[in-house]
Short mmCIF file of C-alpha atoms and ligand atoms in Angstrom, two decimals:
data_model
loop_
_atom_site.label_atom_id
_atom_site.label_comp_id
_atom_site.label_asym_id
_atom_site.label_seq_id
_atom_site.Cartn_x
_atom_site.Cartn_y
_atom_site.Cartn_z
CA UNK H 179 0.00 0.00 0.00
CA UNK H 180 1.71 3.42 -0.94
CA UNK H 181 1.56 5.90 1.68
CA UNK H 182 0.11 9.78 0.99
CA UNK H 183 1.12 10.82 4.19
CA UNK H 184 2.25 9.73 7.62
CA UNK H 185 2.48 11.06 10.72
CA UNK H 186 4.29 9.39 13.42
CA UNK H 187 3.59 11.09 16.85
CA UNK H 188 3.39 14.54 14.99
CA UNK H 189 3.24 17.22 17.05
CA UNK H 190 3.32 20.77 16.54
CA UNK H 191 2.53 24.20 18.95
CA UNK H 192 3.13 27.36 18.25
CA UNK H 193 6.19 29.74 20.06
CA UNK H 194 4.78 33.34 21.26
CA UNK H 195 6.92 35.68 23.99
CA UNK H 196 9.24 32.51 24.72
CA UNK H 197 6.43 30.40 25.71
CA UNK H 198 5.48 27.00 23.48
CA UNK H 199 1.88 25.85 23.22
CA UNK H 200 1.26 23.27 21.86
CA UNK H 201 -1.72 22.57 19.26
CA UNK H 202 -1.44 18.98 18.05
CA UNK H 203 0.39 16.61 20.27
CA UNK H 204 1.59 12.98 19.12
CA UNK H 205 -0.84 12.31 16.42
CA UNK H 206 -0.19 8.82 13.89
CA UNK H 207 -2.26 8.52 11.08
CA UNK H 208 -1.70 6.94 7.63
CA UNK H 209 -3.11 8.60 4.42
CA UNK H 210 -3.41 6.02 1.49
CA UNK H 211 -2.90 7.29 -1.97
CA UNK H 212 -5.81 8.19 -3.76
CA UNK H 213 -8.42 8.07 -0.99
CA UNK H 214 -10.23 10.81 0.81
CA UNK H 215 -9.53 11.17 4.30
CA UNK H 216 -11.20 13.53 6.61
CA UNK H 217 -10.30 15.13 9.82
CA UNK H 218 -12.80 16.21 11.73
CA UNK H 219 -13.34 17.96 15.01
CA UNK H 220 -14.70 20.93 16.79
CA UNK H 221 -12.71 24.11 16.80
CA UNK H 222 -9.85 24.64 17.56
CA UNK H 223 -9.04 21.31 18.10
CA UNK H 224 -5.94 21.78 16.07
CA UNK H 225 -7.18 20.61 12.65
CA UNK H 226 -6.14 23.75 10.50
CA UNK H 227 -2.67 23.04 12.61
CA UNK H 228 -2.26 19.77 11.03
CA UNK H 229 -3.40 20.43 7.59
CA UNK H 230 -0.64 23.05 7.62
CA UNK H 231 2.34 20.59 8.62
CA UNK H 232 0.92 18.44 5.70
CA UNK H 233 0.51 21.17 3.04
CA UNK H 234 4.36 22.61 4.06
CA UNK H 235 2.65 26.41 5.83
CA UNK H 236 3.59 26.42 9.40
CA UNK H 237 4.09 30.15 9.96
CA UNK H 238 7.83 30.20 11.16
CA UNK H 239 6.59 30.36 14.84
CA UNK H 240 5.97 26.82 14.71
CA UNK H 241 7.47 23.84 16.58
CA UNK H 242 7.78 20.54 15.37
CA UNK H 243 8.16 17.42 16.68
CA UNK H 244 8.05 13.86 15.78
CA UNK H 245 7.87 12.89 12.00
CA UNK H 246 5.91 13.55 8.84
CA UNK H 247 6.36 11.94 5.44
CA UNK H 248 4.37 13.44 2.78
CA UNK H 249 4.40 12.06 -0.86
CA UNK H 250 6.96 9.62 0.44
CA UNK H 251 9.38 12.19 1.49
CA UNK H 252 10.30 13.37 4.61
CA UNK H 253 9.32 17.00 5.62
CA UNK H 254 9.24 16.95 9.50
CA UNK H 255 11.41 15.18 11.49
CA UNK H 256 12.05 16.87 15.23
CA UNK H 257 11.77 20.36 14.78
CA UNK H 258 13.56 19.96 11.36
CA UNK H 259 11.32 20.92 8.53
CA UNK H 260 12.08 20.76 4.39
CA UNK H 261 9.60 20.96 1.95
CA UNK H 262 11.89 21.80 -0.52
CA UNK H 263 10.16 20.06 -4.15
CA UNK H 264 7.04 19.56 -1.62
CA UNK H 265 5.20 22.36 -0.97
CA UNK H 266 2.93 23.44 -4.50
CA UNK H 267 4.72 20.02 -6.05
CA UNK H 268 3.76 17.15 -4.09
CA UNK H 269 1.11 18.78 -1.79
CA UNK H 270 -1.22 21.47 -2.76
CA UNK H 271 -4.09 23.82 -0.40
CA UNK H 272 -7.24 25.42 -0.45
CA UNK H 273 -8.08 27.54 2.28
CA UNK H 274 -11.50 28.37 4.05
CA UNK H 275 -11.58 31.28 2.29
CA UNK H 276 -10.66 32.12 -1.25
CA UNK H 277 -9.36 35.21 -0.44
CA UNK H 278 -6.70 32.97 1.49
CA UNK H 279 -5.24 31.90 -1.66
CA UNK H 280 -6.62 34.42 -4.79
CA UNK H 281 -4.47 37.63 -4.89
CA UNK H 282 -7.06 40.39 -5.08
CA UNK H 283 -5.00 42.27 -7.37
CA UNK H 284 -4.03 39.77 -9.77
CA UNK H 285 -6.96 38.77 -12.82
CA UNK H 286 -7.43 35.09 -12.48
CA UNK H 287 -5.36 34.41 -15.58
CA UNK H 288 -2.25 36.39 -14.00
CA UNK H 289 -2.79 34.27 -10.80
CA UNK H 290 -2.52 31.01 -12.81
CA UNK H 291 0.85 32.66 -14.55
CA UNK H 292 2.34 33.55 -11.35
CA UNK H 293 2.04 30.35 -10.01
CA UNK H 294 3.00 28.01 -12.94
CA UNK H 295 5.64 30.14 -13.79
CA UNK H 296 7.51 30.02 -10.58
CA UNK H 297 6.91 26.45 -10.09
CA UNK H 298 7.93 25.38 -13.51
CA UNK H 299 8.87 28.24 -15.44
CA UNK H 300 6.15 28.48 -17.50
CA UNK H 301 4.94 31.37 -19.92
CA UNK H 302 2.03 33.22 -20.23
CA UNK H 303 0.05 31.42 -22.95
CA UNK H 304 1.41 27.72 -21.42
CA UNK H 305 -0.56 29.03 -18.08
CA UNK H 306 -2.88 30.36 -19.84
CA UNK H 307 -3.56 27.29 -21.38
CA UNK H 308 -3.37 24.99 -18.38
CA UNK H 309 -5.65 27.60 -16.61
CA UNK H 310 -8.08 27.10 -19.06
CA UNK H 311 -8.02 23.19 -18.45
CA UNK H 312 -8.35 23.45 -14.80
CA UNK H 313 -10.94 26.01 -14.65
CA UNK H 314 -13.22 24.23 -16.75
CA UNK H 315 -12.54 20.99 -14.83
CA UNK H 316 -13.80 23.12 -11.48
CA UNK H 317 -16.82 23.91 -13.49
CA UNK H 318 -16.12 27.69 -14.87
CA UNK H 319 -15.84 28.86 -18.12
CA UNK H 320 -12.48 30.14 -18.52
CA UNK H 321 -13.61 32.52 -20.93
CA UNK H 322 -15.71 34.16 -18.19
CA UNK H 323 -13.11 34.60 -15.45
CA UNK H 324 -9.83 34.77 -16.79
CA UNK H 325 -9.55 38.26 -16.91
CA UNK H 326 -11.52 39.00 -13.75
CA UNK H 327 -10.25 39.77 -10.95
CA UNK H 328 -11.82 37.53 -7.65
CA UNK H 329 -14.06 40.27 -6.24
CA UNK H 330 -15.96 40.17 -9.57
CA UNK H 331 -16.61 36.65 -9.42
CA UNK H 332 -19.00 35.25 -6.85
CA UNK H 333 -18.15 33.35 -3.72
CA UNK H 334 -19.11 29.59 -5.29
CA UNK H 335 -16.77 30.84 -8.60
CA UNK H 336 -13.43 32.09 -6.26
CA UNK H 337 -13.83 28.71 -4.42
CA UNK H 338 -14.01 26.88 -7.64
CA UNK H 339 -10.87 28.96 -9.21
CA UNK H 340 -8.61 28.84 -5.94
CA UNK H 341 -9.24 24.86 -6.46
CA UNK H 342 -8.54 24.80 -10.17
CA UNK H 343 -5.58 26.73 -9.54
CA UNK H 344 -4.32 24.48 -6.10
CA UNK H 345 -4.68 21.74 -8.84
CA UNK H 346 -2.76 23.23 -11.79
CA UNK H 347 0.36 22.92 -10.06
CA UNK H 348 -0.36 19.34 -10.60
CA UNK H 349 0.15 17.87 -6.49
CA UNK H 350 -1.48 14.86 -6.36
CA UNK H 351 -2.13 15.32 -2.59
CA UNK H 352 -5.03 18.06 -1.90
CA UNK H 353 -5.46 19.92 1.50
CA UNK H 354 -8.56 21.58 1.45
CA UNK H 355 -9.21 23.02 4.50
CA UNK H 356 -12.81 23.67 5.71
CA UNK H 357 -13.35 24.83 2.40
CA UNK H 358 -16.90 25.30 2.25
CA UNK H 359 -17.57 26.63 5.22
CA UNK H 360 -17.60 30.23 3.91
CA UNK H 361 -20.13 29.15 1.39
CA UNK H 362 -24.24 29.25 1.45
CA UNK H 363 -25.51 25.65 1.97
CA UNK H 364 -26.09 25.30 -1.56
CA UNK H 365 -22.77 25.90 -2.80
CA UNK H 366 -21.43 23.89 -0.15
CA UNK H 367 -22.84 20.82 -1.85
CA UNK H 368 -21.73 21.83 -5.05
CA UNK H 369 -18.25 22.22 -3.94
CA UNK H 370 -18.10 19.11 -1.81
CA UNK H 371 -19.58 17.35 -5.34
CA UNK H 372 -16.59 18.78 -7.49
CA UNK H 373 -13.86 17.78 -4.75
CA UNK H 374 -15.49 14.15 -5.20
CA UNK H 375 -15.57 13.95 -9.12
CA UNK H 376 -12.00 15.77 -9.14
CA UNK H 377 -10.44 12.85 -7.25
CA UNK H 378 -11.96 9.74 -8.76
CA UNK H 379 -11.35 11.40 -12.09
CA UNK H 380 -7.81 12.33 -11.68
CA UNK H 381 -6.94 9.58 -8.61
CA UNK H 382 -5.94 13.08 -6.29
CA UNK H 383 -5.48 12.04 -2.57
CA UNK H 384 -7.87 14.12 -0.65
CA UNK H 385 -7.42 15.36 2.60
CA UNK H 386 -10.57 17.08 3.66
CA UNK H 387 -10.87 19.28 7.30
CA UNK H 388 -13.89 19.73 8.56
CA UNK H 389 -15.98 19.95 11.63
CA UNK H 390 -19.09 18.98 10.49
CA UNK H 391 -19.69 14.90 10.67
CA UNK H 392 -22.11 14.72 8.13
CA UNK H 393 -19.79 16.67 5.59
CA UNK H 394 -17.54 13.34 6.63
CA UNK H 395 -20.01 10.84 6.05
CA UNK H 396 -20.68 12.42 2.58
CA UNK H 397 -16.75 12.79 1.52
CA UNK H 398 -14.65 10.29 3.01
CA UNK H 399 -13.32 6.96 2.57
CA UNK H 400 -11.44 7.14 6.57
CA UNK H 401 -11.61 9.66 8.98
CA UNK H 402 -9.79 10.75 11.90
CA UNK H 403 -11.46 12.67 14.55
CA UNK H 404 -9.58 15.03 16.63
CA UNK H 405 -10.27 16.44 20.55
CA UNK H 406 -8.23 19.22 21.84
CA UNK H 407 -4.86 18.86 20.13
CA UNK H 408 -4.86 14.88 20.06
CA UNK H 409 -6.41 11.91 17.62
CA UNK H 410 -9.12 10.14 19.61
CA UNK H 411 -10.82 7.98 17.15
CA UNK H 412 -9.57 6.65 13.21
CA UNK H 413 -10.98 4.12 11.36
CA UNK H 414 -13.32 3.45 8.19
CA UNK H 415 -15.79 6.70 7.79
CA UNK H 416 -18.93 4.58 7.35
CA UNK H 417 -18.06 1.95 10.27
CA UNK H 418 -17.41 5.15 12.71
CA UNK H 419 -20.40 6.81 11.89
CA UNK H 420 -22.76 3.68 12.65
CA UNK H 421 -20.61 2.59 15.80
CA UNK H 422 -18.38 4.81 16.96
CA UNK H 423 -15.99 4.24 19.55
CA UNK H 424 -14.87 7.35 21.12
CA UNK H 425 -17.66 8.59 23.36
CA UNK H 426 -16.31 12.10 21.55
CA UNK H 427 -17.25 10.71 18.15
CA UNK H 428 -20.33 9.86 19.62
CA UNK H 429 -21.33 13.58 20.77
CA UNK H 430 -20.23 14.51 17.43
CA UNK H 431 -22.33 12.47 15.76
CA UNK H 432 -25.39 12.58 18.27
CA UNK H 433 -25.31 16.52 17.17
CA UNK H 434 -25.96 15.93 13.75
CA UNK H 435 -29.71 16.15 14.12
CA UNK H 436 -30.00 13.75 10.65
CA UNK H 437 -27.38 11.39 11.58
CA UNK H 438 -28.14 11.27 15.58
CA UNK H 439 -30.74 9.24 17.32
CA UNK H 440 -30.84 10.65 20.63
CA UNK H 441 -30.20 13.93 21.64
CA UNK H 442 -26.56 15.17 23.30
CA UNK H 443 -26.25 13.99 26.19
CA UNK H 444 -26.34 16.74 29.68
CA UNK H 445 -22.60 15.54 30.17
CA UNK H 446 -21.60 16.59 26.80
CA UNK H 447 -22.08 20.15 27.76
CA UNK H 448 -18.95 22.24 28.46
CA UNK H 449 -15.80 23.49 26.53
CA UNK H 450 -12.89 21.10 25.51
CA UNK H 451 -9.65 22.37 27.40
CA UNK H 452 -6.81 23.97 25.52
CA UNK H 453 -4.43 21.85 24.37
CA UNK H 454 -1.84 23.67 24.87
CA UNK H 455 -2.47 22.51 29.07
CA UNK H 456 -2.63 19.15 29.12
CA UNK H 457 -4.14 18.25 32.53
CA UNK H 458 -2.34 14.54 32.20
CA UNK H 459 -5.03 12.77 32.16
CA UNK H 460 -7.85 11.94 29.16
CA UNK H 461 -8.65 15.64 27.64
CA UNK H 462 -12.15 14.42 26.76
CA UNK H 463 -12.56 13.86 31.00
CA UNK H 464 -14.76 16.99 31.83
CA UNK H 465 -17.31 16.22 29.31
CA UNK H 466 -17.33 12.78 28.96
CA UNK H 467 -20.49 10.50 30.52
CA UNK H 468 -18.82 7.44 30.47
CA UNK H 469 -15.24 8.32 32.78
CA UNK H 470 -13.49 6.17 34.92
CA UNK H 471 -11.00 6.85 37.81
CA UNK H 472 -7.70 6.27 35.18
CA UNK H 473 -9.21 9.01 32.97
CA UNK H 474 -8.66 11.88 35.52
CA UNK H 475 -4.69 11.05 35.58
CA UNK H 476 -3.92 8.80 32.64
CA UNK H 477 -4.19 10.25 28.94
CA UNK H 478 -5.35 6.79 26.84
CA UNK H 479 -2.90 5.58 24.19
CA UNK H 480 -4.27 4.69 21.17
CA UNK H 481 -5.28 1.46 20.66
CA UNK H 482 -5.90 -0.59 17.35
CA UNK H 483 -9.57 -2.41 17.41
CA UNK H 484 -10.17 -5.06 15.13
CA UNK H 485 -8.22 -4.67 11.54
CA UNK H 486 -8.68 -0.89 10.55
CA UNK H 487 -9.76 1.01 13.72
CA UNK H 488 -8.17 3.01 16.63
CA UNK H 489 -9.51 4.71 19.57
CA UNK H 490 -7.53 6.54 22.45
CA UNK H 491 -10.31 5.59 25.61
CA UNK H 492 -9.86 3.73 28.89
CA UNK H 493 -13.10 1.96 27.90
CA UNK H 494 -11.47 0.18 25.30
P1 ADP S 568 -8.92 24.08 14.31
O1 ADP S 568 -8.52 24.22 12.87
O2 ADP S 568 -9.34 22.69 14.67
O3 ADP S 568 -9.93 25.08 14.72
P2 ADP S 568 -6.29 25.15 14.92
O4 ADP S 568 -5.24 24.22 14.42
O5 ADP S 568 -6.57 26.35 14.10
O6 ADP S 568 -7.63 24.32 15.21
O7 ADP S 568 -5.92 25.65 16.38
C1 ADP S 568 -5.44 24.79 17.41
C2 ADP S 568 -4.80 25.64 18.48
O8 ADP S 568 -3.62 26.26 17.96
C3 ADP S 568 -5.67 26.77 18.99
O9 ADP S 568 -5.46 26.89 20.37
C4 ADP S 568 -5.17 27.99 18.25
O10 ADP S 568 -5.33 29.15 18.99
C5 ADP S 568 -3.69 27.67 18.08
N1 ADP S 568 -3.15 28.26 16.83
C6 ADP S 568 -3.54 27.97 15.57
N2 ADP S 568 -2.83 28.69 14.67
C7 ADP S 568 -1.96 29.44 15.38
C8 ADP S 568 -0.94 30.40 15.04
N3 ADP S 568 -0.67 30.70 13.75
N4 ADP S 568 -0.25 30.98 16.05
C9 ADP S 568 -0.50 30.66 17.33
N5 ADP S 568 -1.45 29.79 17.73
C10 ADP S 568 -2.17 29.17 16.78
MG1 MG S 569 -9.32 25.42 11.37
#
């Protein structure tokens, strides 16, 4: 089985005034080639953290630690970081927002040119050309946005060019964080349908953040859910929606009102705690209806279940 990505007890926090917090701590998780993986969690829960060790844009006053292997290669190890013929080659992003990635000076054709060119020294009319490919794979008529510039185009059309242009550079591994959660529900399921044809039709790896479960159940093939700065639950999308494991995934999925059966639970009320203060013991304690003495001092490891699941709980 070739490997999209790995993470072997990744963790990364963020340095401020001399003092490190840390977001994400020890997370392993495999990404297969060609299949779409989601990570899902509430916020904050250090999901945007993780997608940006993957897609090579940890702002520099990041720490590292542990390993990360994208596209076979390594690009974290320690604190060490090189995504030198990674970053826009291997790996590609799309932001929440559009505006994230789309230059609002630049006409969508001169965005596609910039890029292109300094990736592989293209010229105008090549990008031009490739542009025109990619936007009309995303859905747009190239004719109609080329020489716009993003604040003439509408919400649903910048999403759709800031993907056709993440995908021009050719990555075969695609980020895309939360990136329809700026869009009217509509949309949303418009993008989320053009992310799907995209990867069966060109075999893209997909690694999809999101909060929302049912976005999950819709997208993925696996997905990994997260709870303040650590992976509690992974397995098979469809097997951790009908039984899941973590009694997190649960209250995730009991508050999707089409998904859930009951309602949340009274215990489920309350804030996750930040992870950069790890109390020691299971973060998920607080919250969580189901706790035992260990959980108060004892942070679960995480353990495999049957062939193709894993779950960080003292229940287990
Ligand atoms: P999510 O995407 O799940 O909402 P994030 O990865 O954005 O979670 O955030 C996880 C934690 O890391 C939060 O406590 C957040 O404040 C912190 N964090 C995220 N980005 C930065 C940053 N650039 N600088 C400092 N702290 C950050
Ligand atoms: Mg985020």
């Amino acid at each position: 089985m070739v490997l999209a990505v790995e993470a072997k007890k990744l963790s990364v926090g963020y340095e401020e005034s001399d003092e490190l917090l840390w977001a994400v701590r020890e997370v392993s998780f495999e990404v297969r080639e060609s299949e779409a993986f989601c990570i899902v969690g509430e916020s904050g829960s250090g999901k945007s953290t993780v997608a940006s060790a993957i897609a090579g844009i940890l702002p520099p006053h990041g720490v590292t630690d542990g390993e990360l292997r994208v596209g076979g290669r390594v690009v974290v190890k320690g604190n060490e970081r090189d995504y030198e013929g990674v970053r826009g080659r291997l790996v590609t992003y799309v932001p929440q927002s559009p505006g994230a990635s789309l230059n609002p000076y630049l006409e969508i054709g001169d965005q596609f040119y910039y890029v292109l060119s300094s990736l592989y020294g293209l010229s105008r009319r090549e990008a031009v050309e490739k542009a025109r490919a990619y936007l009309r794979m995303a859905g747009l008529e190239p004719d109609a946005v080329l020489d716009r510039y993003p604040h003439e185009l509408s919400g649903g059309m910048q999403q759709r060019a800031a993907i056709a242009l993440a995908l021009s550079t050719g990555a075969r591994i695609l980020v895309a964080d939360e990136p329809t959660s700026s869009l009217d529900a509509h949309l949303r399921l418009q993008i989320v349908e053009l992310l799907k044809r995209l990867r069966a039709e060109a075999g893209l790896t997909l690694i999809f953040i999101t909060h929302d479960m049912l976005l999950a159940g819709a997208l993925s093939e696996r997905v990994a859910v997260m709870y303040a700065g650590r992976l509690v639950e992974l397995g098979p999308t469809r097997e951790v929606l009908r039984k899941p494991l973590h009694p997190y995934t649960s209250m995730l999925i009991e508050s999707v009102p089409v998904l859930g059966v009951k309602r949340p639970l009274k215990a489920y009320t309350g804030e996750p705690p930040s992870p950069g203060e790890p109390s020691g013991g299971c973060p998920f304690y607080e919250r969580c209806p189901f706790r035992l003495e260990v959980c108060a001092s004892e942070n679960p490891p995480a353990k495999g279940v049957g062939e193709s699941r894993r779950v960080a709980c003292w229940l287990f």
